[in-house]
Amino acid sequence: MRRPRTLVRLSLSLALLAGLTGLSGAAAAEVPAPPETGAAKSDNITHLASVPMTGPLAGGVNTDIAFAGRRAYVGNYSGFAIYDIANPAAPQLISQVSCPGSQNDISVYDGLLFLSTDSSRNNSSCQSVAQSPTLKESWEGIKIFDVKDPRNPRYVAAVETRCGSHTHTLVPDKSRRSVYVYNSSYFPNATYPDCQPPNDRVDIVKVPLRHPEQAAVVASPVLFPDGGFPGSETGYATSGCHDITAFPAKNIAAAACMGDGLLLDISRPEQPKVLDRVQDAENFSFWHGATFNGDGSKVVFMDELGGGGGAECNPEVGPNKGATAIFDVKHRKLQFRSYYKIDRHQAEKENCVSHNGSLIPVKGRDIMVQAWYQGGFSVWDFTDSAHPKEIGYFDRPPRDPASFGGYWSVYYYNGAIYGTESVTAFDVFKIKDRRTDPAERVKLKELNVQTQPAFRR
């Protein structure tokens, strides 16, 4: 999601609660799922549970999700929460950390948790307050926590990046001694001392796993030596990347960079190389994110038309804008095949657009689940790249009174579907369908959706 300053202010209003706040699992016990009165859904989707936002995160905005073992880690503009999901029908809150800083995109690796801070702060602590990015001493970047004891997360390091950290992507080092963090940021400004135009690079942070306090930026390769897409009447000019998805099994990554979609060679993690670059001035406004299929032979790119706050799922906008574009990867080149967009038209003020999703690992099929904010989520099949089709969905009625909300991220993990309802709860669903049932046999130890594991097709 682009930087919605109103949401940043929303999280900053909770700054007085800053600090580490541990809550016992009992805090979320016996929380019933909300009634589904008025919800529209396919028969193969069941809503299992909903855990309301509480404590220092209540009133913030839920964002991304990462998974490790039987735990889910949920980012929030005001910090992050850790849930026990051993029983997906009854997730239990283990702890939460108050650490304001838009947007707190999250990932986990080997007992470490990484958090993106994309709002200018007076320092790198969790007690920081907002401070103008025009001041040289202001801070934005990546925070690192030790979460080996999920009840007592420990803040261990912070790495400042020049234009902050909107999202980030983990690329494990082949030696297994380190992990690289590809940092995505954009919207430079000539008045920002640390974030000057053109911001045509990506900052790469190397984190020694045994000594995460030594984490540091080790490279800042330029991805757009020509400056990138110059912008159009409806499309954003490229001034950095919004999100990067790595596919380590093939040493490739897909980068969604405002006006450009890239395919990268990441065989040398500190020296990524652009293999191919595509643009869509006619239909794409903001290249937002990417998802590979199971063997890396396809990639879908999302267009976040309206920045996540717009009502873009209606007849006026149409089926090709604010949609997901499907590309085949042939000889390390991107070949466009088709668009996919939900066909349920939303209310006039319902924010709805293509957003974060993940692959459902089914052998022989390309199926993913994807968030559409107040459009709910969709389960869809793109095995035939030119003819994608929906096979399941869940869609709650509009918020009353009309306001921002809906699913930010919806991911499949070890047999269940997990979603961050932006302003209300952490939700869990089940899909029961012959086309997706085989995925229940795939059990992962860890999942960061932007670091995709390979699944044989």
mmCIF file of N, CA and C in Angstrom, residues 259-353:
data_model
loop_
_atom_site.group_PDB
_atom_site.id
_atom_site.type_symbol
_atom_site.label_atom_id
_atom_site.label_comp_id
_atom_site.label_asym_id
_atom_site.label_seq_id
_atom_site.Cartn_x
_atom_site.Cartn_y
_atom_site.Cartn_z
ATOM 1 N N GLY A 259 6.046 2.107 -11.655
ATOM 2 C CA GLY A 259 5.698 2.120 -13.068
ATOM 3 C C GLY A 259 6.317 0.986 -13.855
ATOM 4 N N ASP A 260 7.068 0.125 -13.184
ATOM 5 C CA ASP A 260 7.792 -0.946 -13.858
ATOM 6 C C ASP A 260 7.645 -2.277 -13.126
ATOM 7 N N GLY A 261 7.619 -3.349 -13.899
ATOM 8 C CA GLY A 261 7.716 -4.702 -13.357
ATOM 9 C C GLY A 261 9.025 -5.305 -13.817
ATOM 10 N N LEU A 262 9.812 -5.853 -12.895
ATOM 11 C CA LEU A 262 11.136 -6.381 -13.219
ATOM 12 C C LEU A 262 11.242 -7.859 -12.905
ATOM 13 N N LEU A 263 12.039 -8.560 -13.704
ATOM 14 C CA LEU A 263 12.505 -9.898 -13.372
ATOM 15 C C LEU A 263 13.993 -9.788 -13.101
ATOM 16 N N LEU A 264 14.430 -10.252 -11.928
ATOM 17 C CA LEU A 264 15.813 -10.087 -11.494
ATOM 18 C C LEU A 264 16.526 -11.425 -11.364
ATOM 19 N N ASP A 265 17.812 -11.415 -11.641
ATOM 20 C CA ASP A 265 18.708 -12.525 -11.321
ATOM 21 C C ASP A 265 19.325 -12.204 -9.964
ATOM 22 N N ILE A 266 19.092 -13.066 -8.963
ATOM 23 C CA ILE A 266 19.635 -12.825 -7.621
ATOM 24 C C ILE A 266 20.629 -13.913 -7.220
ATOM 25 N N SER A 267 21.275 -14.558 -8.215
ATOM 26 C CA SER A 267 22.242 -15.613 -7.909
ATOM 27 C C SER A 267 23.402 -15.080 -7.084
ATOM 28 N N ARG A 268 23.714 -13.791 -7.263
ATOM 29 C CA ARG A 268 24.657 -13.102 -6.386
ATOM 30 C C ARG A 268 23.836 -12.083 -5.602
ATOM 31 N N PRO A 269 23.448 -12.420 -4.387
ATOM 32 C CA PRO A 269 22.476 -11.587 -3.659
ATOM 33 C C PRO A 269 22.864 -10.122 -3.508
ATOM 34 N N GLU A 270 24.170 -9.820 -3.473
ATOM 35 C CA GLU A 270 24.590 -8.429 -3.335
ATOM 36 C C GLU A 270 24.670 -7.711 -4.682
ATOM 37 N N GLN A 271 24.443 -8.462 -5.764
ATOM 38 C CA GLN A 271 24.554 -7.867 -7.099
ATOM 39 C C GLN A 271 23.387 -8.327 -7.988
ATOM 40 N N PRO A 272 22.148 -8.003 -7.633
ATOM 41 C CA PRO A 272 21.030 -8.404 -8.488
ATOM 42 C C PRO A 272 21.124 -7.737 -9.856
ATOM 43 N N LYS A 273 20.703 -8.491 -10.890
ATOM 44 C CA LYS A 273 20.756 -7.971 -12.250
ATOM 45 C C LYS A 273 19.368 -8.023 -12.877
ATOM 46 N N VAL A 274 19.028 -6.997 -13.618
ATOM 47 C CA VAL A 274 17.736 -6.952 -14.297
ATOM 48 C C VAL A 274 17.783 -7.853 -15.522
ATOM 49 N N LEU A 275 16.889 -8.867 -15.546
ATOM 50 C CA LEU A 275 16.781 -9.770 -16.690
ATOM 51 C C LEU A 275 15.757 -9.266 -17.698
ATOM 52 N N ASP A 276 14.665 -8.712 -17.191
ATOM 53 C CA ASP A 276 13.629 -8.198 -18.072
ATOM 54 C C ASP A 276 12.837 -7.130 -17.339
ATOM 55 N N ARG A 277 12.187 -6.295 -18.132
ATOM 56 C CA ARG A 277 11.435 -5.170 -17.573
ATOM 57 C C ARG A 277 10.189 -4.945 -18.430
ATOM 58 N N VAL A 278 9.054 -4.799 -17.772
ATOM 59 C CA VAL A 278 7.803 -4.581 -18.493
ATOM 60 C C VAL A 278 7.077 -3.376 -17.918
ATOM 61 N N GLN A 279 6.251 -2.750 -18.754
ATOM 62 C CA GLN A 279 5.433 -1.609 -18.351
ATOM 63 C C GLN A 279 4.029 -1.795 -18.919
ATOM 64 N N ASP A 280 3.072 -1.109 -18.337
ATOM 65 C CA ASP A 280 1.682 -1.192 -18.801
ATOM 66 C C ASP A 280 1.041 0.173 -18.589
ATOM 67 N N ALA A 281 1.363 1.103 -19.460
ATOM 68 C CA ALA A 281 0.884 2.476 -19.310
ATOM 69 C C ALA A 281 -0.622 2.577 -19.493
ATOM 70 N N GLU A 282 -1.213 1.607 -20.208
ATOM 71 C CA GLU A 282 -2.643 1.681 -20.484
ATOM 72 C C GLU A 282 -3.487 1.292 -19.281
ATOM 73 N N ASN A 283 -3.077 0.238 -18.552
ATOM 74 C CA ASN A 283 -3.941 -0.285 -17.503
ATOM 75 C C ASN A 283 -3.366 -0.231 -16.090
ATOM 76 N N PHE A 284 -2.042 -0.286 -15.940
ATOM 77 C CA PHE A 284 -1.466 -0.328 -14.599
ATOM 78 C C PHE A 284 -1.154 1.083 -14.102
ATOM 79 N N SER A 285 -1.572 1.372 -12.868
ATOM 80 C CA SER A 285 -1.289 2.657 -12.247
ATOM 81 C C SER A 285 -0.100 2.568 -11.304
ATOM 82 N N PHE A 286 -0.043 1.462 -10.519
ATOM 83 C CA PHE A 286 0.988 1.351 -9.480
ATOM 84 C C PHE A 286 1.353 -0.123 -9.302
ATOM 85 N N TRP A 287 2.503 -0.527 -9.883
ATOM 86 C CA TRP A 287 2.974 -1.908 -9.725
ATOM 87 C C TRP A 287 3.300 -2.125 -8.254
ATOM 88 N N HIS A 288 2.534 -3.003 -7.601
ATOM 89 C CA HIS A 288 2.532 -3.088 -6.144
ATOM 90 C C HIS A 288 3.230 -4.323 -5.589
ATOM 91 N N GLY A 289 2.957 -5.504 -6.116
ATOM 92 C CA GLY A 289 3.528 -6.727 -5.569
ATOM 93 C C GLY A 289 3.533 -7.819 -6.611
ATOM 94 N N ALA A 290 4.108 -8.981 -6.257
ATOM 95 C CA ALA A 290 4.234 -10.080 -7.210
ATOM 96 C C ALA A 290 4.148 -11.420 -6.496
ATOM 97 N N THR A 291 3.684 -12.433 -7.222
ATOM 98 C CA THR A 291 3.636 -13.811 -6.716
ATOM 99 C C THR A 291 4.002 -14.752 -7.857
ATOM 100 N N PHE A 292 4.958 -15.660 -7.614
ATOM 101 C CA PHE A 292 5.304 -16.693 -8.577
ATOM 102 C C PHE A 292 4.356 -17.879 -8.436
ATOM 103 N N ASN A 293 4.289 -18.697 -9.473
ATOM 104 C CA ASN A 293 3.633 -19.987 -9.306
ATOM 105 C C ASN A 293 4.630 -20.964 -8.681
ATOM 106 N N GLY A 294 4.264 -22.240 -8.585
ATOM 107 C CA GLY A 294 5.052 -23.182 -7.794
ATOM 108 C C GLY A 294 6.430 -23.499 -8.313
ATOM 109 N N ASP A 295 6.648 -23.390 -9.634
ATOM 110 C CA ASP A 295 7.970 -23.698 -10.155
ATOM 111 C C ASP A 295 8.672 -22.491 -10.772
ATOM 112 N N GLY A 296 8.109 -21.316 -10.560
ATOM 113 C CA GLY A 296 8.748 -20.107 -11.047
ATOM 114 C C GLY A 296 8.608 -19.885 -12.538
ATOM 115 N N SER A 297 7.675 -20.591 -13.180
ATOM 116 C CA SER A 297 7.482 -20.435 -14.620
ATOM 117 C C SER A 297 6.436 -19.372 -14.948
ATOM 118 N N LYS A 298 5.808 -18.807 -13.930
ATOM 119 C CA LYS A 298 4.844 -17.727 -14.112
ATOM 120 C C LYS A 298 4.999 -16.751 -12.954
ATOM 121 N N VAL A 299 4.550 -15.534 -13.175
ATOM 122 C CA VAL A 299 4.505 -14.558 -12.091
ATOM 123 C C VAL A 299 3.309 -13.650 -12.333
ATOM 124 N N VAL A 300 2.613 -13.303 -11.265
ATOM 125 C CA VAL A 300 1.518 -12.349 -11.366
ATOM 126 C C VAL A 300 1.937 -11.062 -10.653
ATOM 127 N N PHE A 301 1.580 -9.927 -11.241
ATOM 128 C CA PHE A 301 1.853 -8.617 -10.656
ATOM 129 C C PHE A 301 0.528 -7.953 -10.306
ATOM 130 N N MET A 302 0.475 -7.272 -9.147
ATOM 131 C CA MET A 302 -0.724 -6.583 -8.709
ATOM 132 C C MET A 302 -0.624 -5.083 -8.999
ATOM 133 N N ASP A 303 -1.741 -4.505 -9.391
ATOM 134 C CA ASP A 303 -1.832 -3.059 -9.591
ATOM 135 C C ASP A 303 -2.676 -2.465 -8.475
ATOM 136 N N GLU A 304 -2.050 -1.624 -7.631
ATOM 137 C CA GLU A 304 -2.800 -1.007 -6.538
ATOM 138 C C GLU A 304 -3.303 0.373 -6.966
ATOM 139 N N LEU A 305 -4.201 0.370 -7.931
ATOM 140 C CA LEU A 305 -4.859 1.591 -8.374
ATOM 141 C C LEU A 305 -5.556 2.249 -7.182
ATOM 142 N N GLY A 306 -5.362 3.545 -7.006
ATOM 143 C CA GLY A 306 -6.008 4.246 -5.903
ATOM 144 C C GLY A 306 -5.297 4.108 -4.577
ATOM 145 N N GLY A 307 -4.143 3.412 -4.563
ATOM 146 C CA GLY A 307 -3.337 3.331 -3.357
ATOM 147 C C GLY A 307 -3.936 2.540 -2.215
ATOM 148 N N GLY A 308 -4.953 1.739 -2.476
ATOM 149 C CA GLY A 308 -5.563 0.948 -1.413
ATOM 150 C C GLY A 308 -6.750 1.628 -0.771
ATOM 151 N N GLY A 309 -6.913 2.920 -0.997
ATOM 152 C CA GLY A 309 -8.019 3.648 -0.387
ATOM 153 C C GLY A 309 -9.154 3.952 -1.341
ATOM 154 N N GLY A 310 -8.982 3.584 -2.610
ATOM 155 C CA GLY A 310 -9.988 3.909 -3.602
ATOM 156 C C GLY A 310 -10.989 2.800 -3.849
ATOM 157 N N ALA A 311 -12.168 3.167 -4.314
ATOM 158 C CA ALA A 311 -13.201 2.199 -4.699
ATOM 159 C C ALA A 311 -12.992 1.866 -6.167
ATOM 160 N N GLU A 312 -12.270 0.776 -6.441
ATOM 161 C CA GLU A 312 -11.843 0.478 -7.804
ATOM 162 C C GLU A 312 -12.471 -0.786 -8.379
ATOM 163 N N CYS A 313 -13.417 -1.400 -7.646
ATOM 164 C CA CYS A 313 -14.060 -2.626 -8.126
ATOM 165 C C CYS A 313 -15.495 -2.304 -8.523
ATOM 166 N N ASN A 314 -15.645 -1.680 -9.671
ATOM 167 C CA ASN A 314 -16.954 -1.264 -10.142
ATOM 168 C C ASN A 314 -16.949 -1.218 -11.674
ATOM 169 N N PRO A 315 -18.113 -1.105 -12.297
ATOM 170 C CA PRO A 315 -18.173 -1.119 -13.762
ATOM 171 C C PRO A 315 -17.406 0.023 -14.409
ATOM 172 N N GLU A 316 -17.362 1.184 -13.753
ATOM 173 C CA GLU A 316 -16.686 2.332 -14.337
ATOM 174 C C GLU A 316 -15.183 2.082 -14.495
ATOM 175 N N VAL A 317 -14.560 1.473 -13.507
ATOM 176 C CA VAL A 317 -13.125 1.182 -13.572
ATOM 177 C C VAL A 317 -12.867 0.027 -14.540
ATOM 178 N N GLY A 318 -13.740 -0.979 -14.502
ATOM 179 C CA GLY A 318 -13.628 -2.082 -15.442
ATOM 180 C C GLY A 318 -12.732 -3.212 -14.972
ATOM 181 N N PRO A 319 -12.565 -4.258 -15.807
ATOM 182 C CA PRO A 319 -11.882 -5.489 -15.393
ATOM 183 C C PRO A 319 -10.368 -5.491 -15.516
ATOM 184 N N ASN A 320 -9.778 -4.498 -16.162
ATOM 185 C CA ASN A 320 -8.338 -4.529 -16.410
ATOM 186 C C ASN A 320 -7.529 -3.543 -15.587
ATOM 187 N N LYS A 321 -8.183 -2.624 -14.911
ATOM 188 C CA LYS A 321 -7.485 -1.654 -14.067
ATOM 189 C C LYS A 321 -7.675 -2.039 -12.593
ATOM 190 N N GLY A 322 -6.627 -1.826 -11.777
ATOM 191 C CA GLY A 322 -6.694 -2.270 -10.390
ATOM 192 C C GLY A 322 -6.773 -3.776 -10.304
ATOM 193 N N ALA A 323 -6.196 -4.448 -11.290
ATOM 194 C CA ALA A 323 -6.299 -5.897 -11.422
ATOM 195 C C ALA A 323 -4.948 -6.566 -11.174
ATOM 196 N N THR A 324 -4.909 -7.871 -11.400
ATOM 197 C CA THR A 324 -3.681 -8.662 -11.314
ATOM 198 C C THR A 324 -3.332 -9.130 -12.724
ATOM 199 N N ALA A 325 -2.097 -8.906 -13.142
ATOM 200 C CA ALA A 325 -1.658 -9.288 -14.481
ATOM 201 C C ALA A 325 -0.827 -10.566 -14.414
ATOM 202 N N ILE A 326 -1.096 -11.484 -15.321
ATOM 203 C CA ILE A 326 -0.431 -12.791 -15.338
ATOM 204 C C ILE A 326 0.605 -12.816 -16.460
ATOM 205 N N PHE A 327 1.827 -13.201 -16.100
ATOM 206 C CA PHE A 327 2.921 -13.316 -17.068
ATOM 207 C C PHE A 327 3.505 -14.730 -17.024
ATOM 208 N N ASP A 328 3.789 -15.285 -18.180
ATOM 209 C CA ASP A 328 4.625 -16.479 -18.255
ATOM 210 C C ASP A 328 6.082 -16.044 -18.246
ATOM 211 N N VAL A 329 6.939 -16.866 -17.631
ATOM 212 C CA VAL A 329 8.377 -16.603 -17.638
ATOM 213 C C VAL A 329 9.016 -17.569 -18.626
ATOM 214 N N LYS A 330 9.420 -17.061 -19.772
ATOM 215 C CA LYS A 330 10.000 -17.874 -20.835
ATOM 216 C C LYS A 330 11.416 -17.381 -21.120
ATOM 217 N N HIS A 331 12.394 -18.286 -20.935
ATOM 218 C CA HIS A 331 13.793 -17.934 -21.193
ATOM 219 C C HIS A 331 14.179 -16.660 -20.443
ATOM 220 N N ARG A 332 13.688 -16.593 -19.197
ATOM 221 C CA ARG A 332 13.969 -15.470 -18.302
ATOM 222 C C ARG A 332 13.464 -14.148 -18.862
ATOM 223 N N LYS A 333 12.353 -14.217 -19.577
ATOM 224 C CA LYS A 333 11.668 -13.040 -20.069
ATOM 225 C C LYS A 333 10.205 -13.122 -19.648
ATOM 226 N N LEU A 334 9.574 -11.955 -19.469
ATOM 227 C CA LEU A 334 8.182 -11.884 -19.034
ATOM 228 C C LEU A 334 7.268 -11.720 -20.244
ATOM 229 N N GLN A 335 6.300 -12.654 -20.381
ATOM 230 C CA GLN A 335 5.353 -12.611 -21.486
ATOM 231 C C GLN A 335 3.939 -12.449 -20.920
ATOM 232 N N PHE A 336 3.325 -11.297 -21.185
ATOM 233 C CA PHE A 336 1.980 -11.030 -20.677
ATOM 234 C C PHE A 336 0.971 -11.990 -21.297
ATOM 235 N N ARG A 337 0.019 -12.478 -20.410
ATOM 236 C CA ARG A 337 -1.006 -13.388 -20.895
ATOM 237 C C ARG A 337 -2.420 -12.858 -20.661
ATOM 238 N N SER A 338 -2.714 -12.323 -19.472
ATOM 239 C CA SER A 338 -4.086 -11.880 -19.210
ATOM 240 C C SER A 338 -4.154 -11.121 -17.895
ATOM 241 N N TYR A 339 -5.364 -10.578 -17.600
ATOM 242 C CA TYR A 339 -5.642 -9.935 -16.312
ATOM 243 C C TYR A 339 -6.645 -10.775 -15.533
ATOM 244 N N TYR A 340 -6.569 -10.650 -14.203
ATOM 245 C CA TYR A 340 -7.603 -11.233 -13.352
ATOM 246 C C TYR A 340 -8.098 -10.171 -12.374
ATOM 247 N N LYS A 341 -9.425 -10.085 -12.231
ATOM 248 C CA LYS A 341 -10.015 -9.174 -11.260
ATOM 249 C C LYS A 341 -11.343 -9.761 -10.786
ATOM 250 N N ILE A 342 -11.660 -9.579 -9.506
ATOM 251 C CA ILE A 342 -12.939 -10.083 -9.020
ATOM 252 C C ILE A 342 -14.071 -9.385 -9.771
ATOM 253 N N ASP A 343 -15.138 -10.132 -10.029
ATOM 254 C CA ASP A 343 -16.251 -9.560 -10.795
ATOM 255 C C ASP A 343 -17.425 -9.145 -9.920
ATOM 256 N N ARG A 344 -17.245 -9.179 -8.592
ATOM 257 C CA ARG A 344 -18.296 -8.705 -7.697
ATOM 258 C C ARG A 344 -18.117 -7.200 -7.501
ATOM 259 N N HIS A 345 -18.994 -6.424 -8.068
ATOM 260 C CA HIS A 345 -18.877 -4.972 -7.953
ATOM 261 C C HIS A 345 -19.185 -4.536 -6.525
ATOM 262 N N GLN A 346 -18.345 -3.657 -6.014
ATOM 263 C CA GLN A 346 -18.446 -3.206 -4.641
ATOM 264 C C GLN A 346 -19.184 -1.869 -4.554
ATOM 265 N N ALA A 347 -19.519 -1.486 -3.337
ATOM 266 C CA ALA A 347 -20.272 -0.250 -3.120
ATOM 267 C C ALA A 347 -19.434 0.969 -3.503
ATOM 268 N N GLU A 348 -20.111 2.089 -3.644
ATOM 269 C CA GLU A 348 -19.493 3.318 -4.142
ATOM 270 C C GLU A 348 -18.300 3.766 -3.314
ATOM 271 N N LYS A 349 -18.323 3.513 -2.000
ATOM 272 C CA LYS A 349 -17.241 3.965 -1.133
ATOM 273 C C LYS A 349 -16.453 2.817 -0.505
ATOM 274 N N GLU A 350 -16.582 1.622 -1.048
ATOM 275 C CA GLU A 350 -15.805 0.484 -0.542
ATOM 276 C C GLU A 350 -14.423 0.471 -1.195
ATOM 277 N N ASN A 351 -13.368 0.659 -0.387
ATOM 278 C CA ASN A 351 -12.032 0.552 -0.957
ATOM 279 C C ASN A 351 -11.797 -0.891 -1.394
ATOM 280 N N CYS A 352 -11.420 -1.059 -2.647
ATOM 281 C CA CYS A 352 -11.250 -2.397 -3.214
ATOM 282 C C CYS A 352 -10.278 -2.315 -4.373
ATOM 283 N N VAL A 353 -9.223 -3.162 -4.326
ATOM 284 C CA VAL A 353 -8.245 -3.214 -5.408
ATOM 285 C C VAL A 353 -7.384 -4.459 -5.191
#
